[in-house]
Short mmCIF file of C-alpha atoms in Angstrom, two decimals:
data_model
loop_
_atom_site.label_atom_id
_atom_site.label_comp_id
_atom_site.label_asym_id
_atom_site.label_seq_id
_atom_site.Cartn_x
_atom_site.Cartn_y
_atom_site.Cartn_z
CA MET A 23 122.63 140.67 158.71
CA GLY A 24 120.33 140.72 161.70
CA ALA A 25 117.51 143.00 162.69
CA GLY A 26 119.74 144.69 165.25
CA TRP A 27 121.80 146.61 162.69
CA TRP A 28 120.96 150.30 162.61
CA GLY A 29 121.37 153.03 160.01
CA PRO A 30 122.64 152.93 156.43
CA ILE A 31 125.10 150.23 155.46
CA VAL A 32 128.33 151.95 154.39
CA SER A 33 131.57 150.20 153.49
CA GLY A 34 134.56 152.41 154.23
CA ALA A 35 134.63 155.48 152.01
CA MET A 36 132.15 154.02 149.53
CA SER A 37 128.89 155.83 148.83
CA THR A 38 125.64 154.43 150.15
CA SER A 39 123.81 152.99 147.16
CA VAL A 40 120.05 153.58 147.06
CA ALA A 41 117.80 152.39 144.23
CA ILE A 42 114.35 153.84 143.59
CA ALA A 43 112.26 150.89 142.37
CA VAL A 44 109.31 151.48 140.03
CA ILE A 45 107.01 148.91 138.42
CA THR A 46 104.81 150.04 135.57
CA PHE A 47 102.17 148.71 133.20
CA ARG A 48 100.98 150.72 130.17
CA ARG A 49 100.85 154.13 131.84
CA PRO A 50 103.36 156.13 129.77
CA ALA A 51 102.18 159.61 130.69
CA LEU A 52 102.15 158.86 134.41
CA LEU A 53 105.54 157.12 134.22
CA ARG A 54 106.99 160.15 132.44
CA GLY A 55 105.69 162.42 135.20
CA LEU A 56 107.15 160.23 137.93
CA LEU A 57 110.57 159.93 136.31
CA THR A 58 110.70 163.68 135.67
CA SER A 59 109.98 164.36 139.35
CA LEU A 60 112.59 161.82 140.47
CA GLN A 61 115.27 163.30 138.23
CA ALA A 62 114.50 166.71 139.75
CA GLN A 63 115.28 165.55 143.31
CA GLU A 64 118.23 167.34 144.87
CA LEU A 65 120.41 166.19 147.77
CA PRO A 66 122.82 168.27 149.86
CA ALA A 67 126.24 168.70 148.26
CA ASP A 68 127.91 166.84 151.11
CA SER A 69 125.56 163.84 151.01
CA ASP A 70 127.16 160.45 150.43
CA TYR A 71 124.45 158.71 148.41
CA ALA A 72 124.65 157.09 145.00
CA ILE A 73 121.09 157.20 143.67
CA ARG A 74 119.78 155.22 140.74
CA ILE A 75 116.34 154.34 139.36
CA VAL A 76 115.18 150.83 138.48
CA VAL A 77 112.09 150.42 136.28
CA VAL A 78 110.38 147.06 135.80
CA ASP A 79 107.93 147.07 132.90
CA ASN A 80 105.26 144.44 133.53
CA ASP A 81 104.09 144.64 129.92
CA ALA A 82 105.55 141.80 127.85
CA ASP A 83 105.50 144.16 124.84
CA GLY A 84 107.86 146.55 126.60
CA SER A 85 105.60 149.55 126.08
CA ALA A 86 107.54 151.69 128.58
CA ALA A 87 110.61 151.76 126.32
CA ALA A 88 109.56 154.90 124.47
CA VAL A 89 109.30 156.87 127.71
CA LEU A 90 112.54 155.48 129.11
CA GLU A 91 114.40 156.60 125.99
CA GLU A 92 113.61 160.20 126.94
CA PHE A 93 115.76 159.82 130.08
CA GLY A 94 119.10 158.87 128.60
CA ALA A 95 122.60 160.27 129.09
CA GLY A 96 122.87 163.49 131.03
CA THR A 97 120.14 162.82 133.59
CA PRO A 98 121.18 163.18 137.25
CA TYR A 99 120.30 159.61 138.18
CA PRO A 100 120.93 156.61 135.91
CA ILE A 101 117.99 154.39 134.99
CA GLN A 102 118.10 150.62 134.64
CA SER A 103 115.07 148.99 133.05
CA VAL A 104 113.92 145.45 132.34
CA VAL A 105 110.74 143.76 131.15
CA GLU A 106 109.05 141.26 133.46
CA PRO A 107 106.68 139.36 131.13
CA GLU A 108 104.97 137.34 133.87
CA PRO A 109 101.82 139.38 134.59
CA GLY A 110 101.12 140.37 138.17
CA ILE A 111 102.40 142.81 140.77
CA PRO A 112 104.26 140.22 142.91
CA PHE A 113 106.42 139.13 139.97
CA ALA A 114 107.30 142.70 139.03
CA ARG A 115 108.07 143.59 142.66
CA GLU A 116 110.22 140.50 143.06
CA LYS A 117 112.14 141.43 139.92
CA SER A 118 112.75 144.86 141.48
CA VAL A 119 114.27 143.21 144.54
CA GLU A 120 116.45 141.04 142.34
CA LEU A 121 117.81 144.08 140.49
CA CYS A 122 118.41 145.96 143.76
CA TRP A 123 119.88 143.00 145.63
CA ASN A 124 123.29 144.63 146.10
CA ASP A 125 122.07 148.14 146.88
CA ASP A 126 122.19 149.34 150.48
CA ALA A 127 118.49 150.20 150.30
CA LEU A 128 115.64 150.40 147.84
CA ILE A 129 112.73 152.82 147.76
CA PHE A 130 109.41 151.58 146.42
CA VAL A 131 107.19 154.13 144.63
CA ASP A 132 104.24 153.70 142.25
CA ASP A 133 104.15 154.78 138.61
CA ASP A 134 101.11 157.02 139.18
CA GLU A 135 102.94 159.18 141.72
CA THR A 136 105.09 162.28 141.56
CA ALA A 137 107.71 163.27 144.10
CA PRO A 138 107.67 166.90 145.28
CA ALA A 139 110.92 168.80 145.81
CA GLY A 140 112.81 167.58 148.86
CA TRP A 141 110.99 164.25 149.12
CA LEU A 142 114.05 162.06 148.61
CA GLY A 143 116.22 164.02 151.04
CA LYS A 144 113.58 163.83 153.76
CA LEU A 145 113.14 160.09 153.37
CA LEU A 146 116.90 159.48 153.51
CA HIS A 147 117.30 161.81 156.50
CA ALA A 148 114.62 159.85 158.38
CA TRP A 149 116.48 156.64 157.60
CA GLU A 150 119.69 158.09 159.00
CA SER A 151 118.24 159.78 162.06
CA THR A 152 115.93 156.99 163.24
CA GLY A 153 118.14 154.01 162.45
CA ALA A 154 115.00 152.23 161.26
CA ASP A 155 114.99 149.23 158.97
CA VAL A 156 112.01 150.56 157.01
CA VAL A 157 110.86 154.17 156.59
CA THR A 158 107.45 154.89 155.08
CA GLY A 159 105.66 158.15 154.34
CA PRO A 160 102.20 159.42 153.40
CA VAL A 161 100.57 159.62 149.99
CA LYS A 162 98.31 162.53 149.11
CA GLY A 163 95.96 162.02 146.16
CA ASN A 164 95.38 164.70 143.55
CA LEU A 165 91.68 164.43 142.75
CA PRO A 166 90.52 164.94 139.16
CA PRO A 167 88.22 167.85 138.32
CA GLY A 168 84.59 167.11 139.10
CA ALA A 169 85.33 164.35 141.60
CA PRO A 170 82.20 163.54 143.66
CA PRO A 171 82.08 165.50 146.95
CA TRP A 172 82.51 162.43 149.17
CA ASN A 173 86.14 162.19 148.05
CA HIS A 174 86.91 165.39 149.95
CA TYR A 175 85.51 163.95 153.18
CA SER A 176 87.29 160.61 153.01
CA ASP A 177 90.92 159.78 153.80
CA VAL A 178 90.96 156.94 151.28
CA HIS A 179 93.12 159.04 148.93
CA ASP A 180 95.10 160.86 151.60
CA SER A 181 97.19 159.25 154.33
CA THR A 182 98.74 162.47 155.63
CA GLY A 183 98.29 163.12 159.34
CA LYS A 184 97.52 159.49 160.22
CA HIS A 185 100.80 159.10 162.12
CA THR A 186 103.57 161.27 163.52
CA THR A 187 107.19 161.23 162.42
CA GLY A 188 109.14 158.52 164.22
CA GLU A 189 106.05 156.53 165.17
CA GLU A 190 106.65 152.79 164.90
CA LEU A 191 104.20 150.84 162.76
CA ARG A 192 103.30 147.19 162.30
CA LYS A 193 102.92 147.38 158.53
CA ALA A 194 103.67 149.45 155.44
CA TYR A 195 102.97 149.50 151.69
CA THR A 196 105.10 149.88 148.58
CA ASN A 197 103.76 153.27 147.51
CA ASN A 198 106.33 155.40 149.38
CA THR A 199 108.69 153.26 151.41
CA LEU A 200 112.45 152.82 151.92
CA VAL A 201 113.61 149.30 152.77
CA SER A 202 117.11 148.54 154.03
CA ARG A 203 119.07 145.78 152.34
CA ARG A 204 119.21 143.75 155.53
CA VAL A 205 115.41 143.48 155.38
CA TYR A 206 114.96 142.12 151.87
CA HIS A 207 117.97 139.83 152.34
CA ALA A 208 116.33 138.33 155.43
CA VAL A 209 112.62 138.27 154.53
CA THR A 210 112.77 136.38 151.29
CA PRO A 211 111.15 135.53 148.93
CA GLY A 212 109.28 138.78 149.34
CA PHE A 213 106.09 138.94 147.28
CA HIS A 214 103.58 136.10 147.17
CA PRO A 215 101.92 135.12 143.85
CA ALA A 216 98.63 134.54 145.69
CA PHE A 217 98.16 138.30 145.25
CA ARG A 218 98.89 138.32 141.52
CA TYR A 219 95.84 140.39 140.59
CA THR A 220 94.33 141.32 143.93
CA GLY A 221 96.98 143.54 145.48
CA SER A 222 98.08 143.15 149.13
CA SER A 223 101.36 141.38 148.34
CA ASP A 224 103.08 144.42 149.88
CA LEU A 225 100.95 144.17 153.03
CA HIS A 226 101.84 140.48 153.32
CA PHE A 227 105.55 141.31 152.91
CA PHE A 228 105.64 144.07 155.52
CA LEU A 229 103.62 142.06 158.03
CA ARG A 230 106.36 139.45 157.73
CA VAL A 231 109.02 142.17 158.04
CA HIS A 232 107.52 143.35 161.33
CA ARG A 233 107.09 139.79 162.54
CA ALA A 234 110.82 139.20 161.86
CA GLY A 235 111.67 141.98 164.32
CA PHE A 236 112.55 144.81 161.94
CA ARG A 237 111.55 148.39 162.81
CA ILE A 238 109.11 150.26 160.56
CA VAL A 239 108.82 154.01 161.21
CA TRP A 240 106.74 156.80 159.76
CA CYS A 241 108.09 160.02 158.22
CA GLU A 242 105.27 162.53 157.80
CA GLU A 243 107.51 165.01 155.97
CA ALA A 244 108.37 162.58 153.14
CA CYS A 245 105.00 162.95 151.44
CA ILE A 246 104.50 161.89 147.84
CA ALA A 247 101.63 162.81 145.50
CA GLU A 248 99.38 160.41 143.59
CA GLU A 249 97.19 161.08 140.59
CA VAL A 250 93.69 159.74 141.31
CA PRO A 251 91.89 158.56 138.15
CA VAL A 252 88.20 159.22 137.67
CA GLY A 253 87.44 155.52 138.08
CA ARG A 254 88.65 155.68 141.69
CA THR A 255 86.33 158.47 142.72
CA THR A 256 83.11 156.45 142.74
CA LEU A 257 81.40 154.83 145.71
CA HIS A 258 81.41 151.57 143.77
CA TRP A 259 85.22 151.66 143.68
CA LEU A 260 85.36 152.56 147.38
CA VAL A 261 83.26 149.52 148.29
CA ARG A 262 85.35 147.17 146.15
CA ARG A 263 88.62 148.58 147.48
CA ALA A 264 87.45 148.20 151.08
CA PHE A 265 86.40 144.60 150.38
CA ARG A 266 89.74 143.85 148.71
CA SER A 267 91.74 145.42 151.55
CA GLY A 268 89.89 143.41 154.19
CA SER A 269 90.23 140.16 152.29
CA GLY A 270 93.90 140.81 151.54
CA ASP A 271 94.59 141.42 155.22
CA THR A 272 92.94 138.14 156.22
CA ILE A 273 94.69 136.09 153.53
CA SER A 274 98.04 137.67 154.43
CA ARG A 275 97.70 136.73 158.08
CA LEU A 276 96.55 133.19 157.33
CA LEU A 277 99.47 132.68 154.95
CA ILE A 278 101.91 133.88 157.60
CA ARG A 279 100.44 131.89 160.46
CA PRO A 280 98.07 129.13 159.35
CA GLY A 281 96.06 127.32 161.99
CA ALA A 282 92.95 127.47 164.14
CA ILE A 283 94.18 130.34 166.33
CA SER A 284 94.69 132.60 163.31
CA TYR A 285 91.21 131.80 162.00
CA VAL A 286 89.71 132.77 165.36
CA LEU A 287 91.71 136.02 165.44
CA VAL A 288 90.76 137.11 161.93
CA LEU A 289 87.13 136.22 162.59
CA ALA A 290 87.20 138.40 165.70
CA TYR A 291 88.87 141.22 163.75
CA ALA A 292 86.32 141.01 160.93
CA SER A 293 83.43 141.05 163.40
CA ALA A 294 84.90 144.06 165.18
CA ARG A 295 85.14 145.95 161.87
CA VAL A 296 81.48 145.30 161.10
CA ILE A 297 80.37 146.30 164.61
CA SER A 298 82.46 149.50 164.53
CA ALA A 299 80.95 150.31 161.13
CA ILE A 300 77.49 150.24 162.68
CA GLY A 301 78.72 152.58 165.41
CA PHE A 302 80.18 155.05 162.91
CA ALA A 303 76.99 154.93 160.85
CA LEU A 304 74.82 155.77 163.85
CA ALA A 305 77.18 158.55 164.94
CA GLY A 306 77.28 159.94 161.42
CA LEU A 307 73.49 160.02 161.17
CA LEU A 308 73.00 161.55 164.61
CA LEU A 309 75.78 164.13 164.30
CA GLY A 310 75.45 164.74 160.59
CA ARG A 311 79.12 163.94 159.94
CA LYS A 312 79.88 162.70 156.45
CA THR A 313 83.35 161.54 157.48
CA HIS A 314 81.78 159.10 159.95
CA LEU A 315 79.39 157.76 157.31
CA LEU A 316 82.25 157.14 154.89
CA LYS A 317 84.23 155.38 157.60
CA ALA A 318 81.16 153.24 158.23
CA VAL A 319 81.04 152.21 154.57
CA ARG A 320 84.75 151.39 154.45
CA ARG A 321 84.78 149.48 157.74
CA PHE A 322 81.66 147.49 156.92
CA PHE A 323 82.89 146.26 153.55
CA SER A 324 86.40 145.79 154.93
CA GLY A 325 84.87 143.52 157.55
CA VAL A 326 82.88 141.66 154.92
CA GLY A 327 86.07 141.29 152.88
CA SER A 328 87.89 139.97 155.94
CA LEU A 329 85.24 137.30 156.34
CA ALA A 330 85.46 136.42 152.65
CA GLY A 331 89.22 136.13 152.95
CA ILE A 332 88.82 133.29 155.43
CA VAL A 333 87.65 131.09 152.54
CA GLY A 334 90.16 132.59 150.10
CA ILE A 335 87.87 134.98 148.23
CA ASN A 336 89.23 138.32 147.07
CA HIS A 337 88.52 140.94 144.42
CA ASP A 338 90.90 140.63 141.44
CA GLU A 339 91.29 144.38 140.96
CA TYR A 340 94.22 144.16 138.55
CA ARG A 341 93.15 141.19 136.41
CA GLU A 342 91.24 143.30 133.89
CA ARG A 343 94.20 145.63 133.31
CA HIS A 344 96.40 142.68 132.36
CA GLY A 345 93.66 141.09 130.25
CA SER A 346 94.61 137.67 131.55
CA GLY A 347 92.66 134.49 131.52
CA HIS A 348 94.51 133.05 134.50
CA GLY A 349 92.35 131.70 137.25
CA PRO A 350 88.59 131.50 137.67
CA GLY A 351 86.02 134.22 137.66
CA PRO A 352 85.03 137.03 135.31
CA ALA A 353 87.42 139.62 133.93
CA ASP A 354 86.72 142.09 136.70
CA GLY A 355 87.58 139.58 139.40
CA GLY A 356 85.90 138.10 142.40
CA GLY A 357 87.33 134.60 142.01
CA ALA A 358 88.86 132.64 144.86
CA VAL A 359 92.52 133.39 145.46
CA PRO A 360 93.72 129.75 145.40
CA GLY A 361 92.90 129.65 141.69
CA ASP A 362 95.54 132.31 141.12
CA LEU A 363 98.33 130.54 142.96
CA ALA A 364 101.25 129.59 140.75
CA GLY A 365 101.21 125.83 141.08
CA GLY A 366 99.81 125.58 144.60
CA ASP A 367 96.78 123.69 145.85
CA GLY A 368 95.99 126.45 148.32
CA PRO A 369 97.48 129.53 149.98
CA GLY A 370 99.82 127.51 152.18
CA ALA A 371 101.25 125.59 149.24
CA ALA A 372 101.94 128.53 146.93
CA ARG A 373 105.36 128.80 145.34
CA VAL A 374 106.99 132.17 144.78
CA ALA A 375 107.00 131.66 141.01
CA ASP A 376 106.17 129.24 138.25
CA GLN A 377 108.57 126.34 138.60
CA ARG A 378 109.62 126.68 134.96
CA ARG A 379 111.29 129.98 135.84
CA SER A 380 114.70 130.38 137.46
CA PRO A 381 114.88 131.30 141.16
CA LEU A 382 114.34 134.99 141.82
CA ALA A 383 117.14 137.08 143.29
CA ASP A 384 119.07 133.92 144.23
CA HIS A 385 116.66 133.46 147.11
CA PRO A 386 117.76 130.60 149.35
CA ASP A 387 114.19 129.63 150.23
CA ALA A 388 111.90 128.35 147.50
CA ARG A 389 108.69 128.78 149.48
CA LEU A 390 106.92 131.40 151.49
CA PRO A 391 105.74 130.73 155.06
#
């Protein structure tokens, strides 16, 4: 199926099958909230969608089972669940794709989110009306009580209003995004193990999706909510997240297009981020605008992260949660990404999975670009 196909894939009088894909790791209360909100979604009576939910538990102990048992027979949308024992977001995401391989589309959401009434219908309507290959929407964070004031001035937890409905984008993330089957059948394998603990495997995937010629559009109305933990309301977290985002962006682009030209481009991009940070800082100090100062902090450390990514350094944000000893560096991360590659000597040589495991989702290609 090529990138020129538009709209949902429907075979005759058959319903359009859409799977909502969730990966989770030891967050039972948040998972329960998400699943409750998904089961409460209503579609028009004349809609022709068959909706199901797929949960991949990335805990080898299967700790999500107790919550999943609460959503048995009688729920509006059936739930399929599996355990993916290999720790790391890319492996859990890839398992999601495998389980949704025959669905007409899958919707990625995170286990710390809740879907407000009408969210699903709006996302599906945007898919139908725009004919896009990928539809992505904003995430609005629910701050915890007592969150430091800077959180209210920053857009780090709120992506609403950044784009207009129908606007075409060059990238997306897996926190609120519908992906047509033709996309994940063509851009495969999807999620690179280089980002096992750092995040950004979704950025790398969607950059490749755009590069392959598929259309990514924004739907402002399909907003989903996210619960922001206390640990993500500190300036220390903001700095580390900005660094990780910048490094992940650089590593993604170098994996997609290795070579001298790409190194020059990412170096120019990183330098521009640092220079713009200085500009925002000066403007913030002169005009007394806290939003500008926060943008300065994010852009500066994003630029620093972009530079670090050139030599394969990233912040292993998710290593501590999994309690793994894989790769170099302390438990809270900071090691070079190549040490986390599953069997590769460097980013360009990374395989999609440990070679002792069977191929994922019957992917025809054993390596990423």
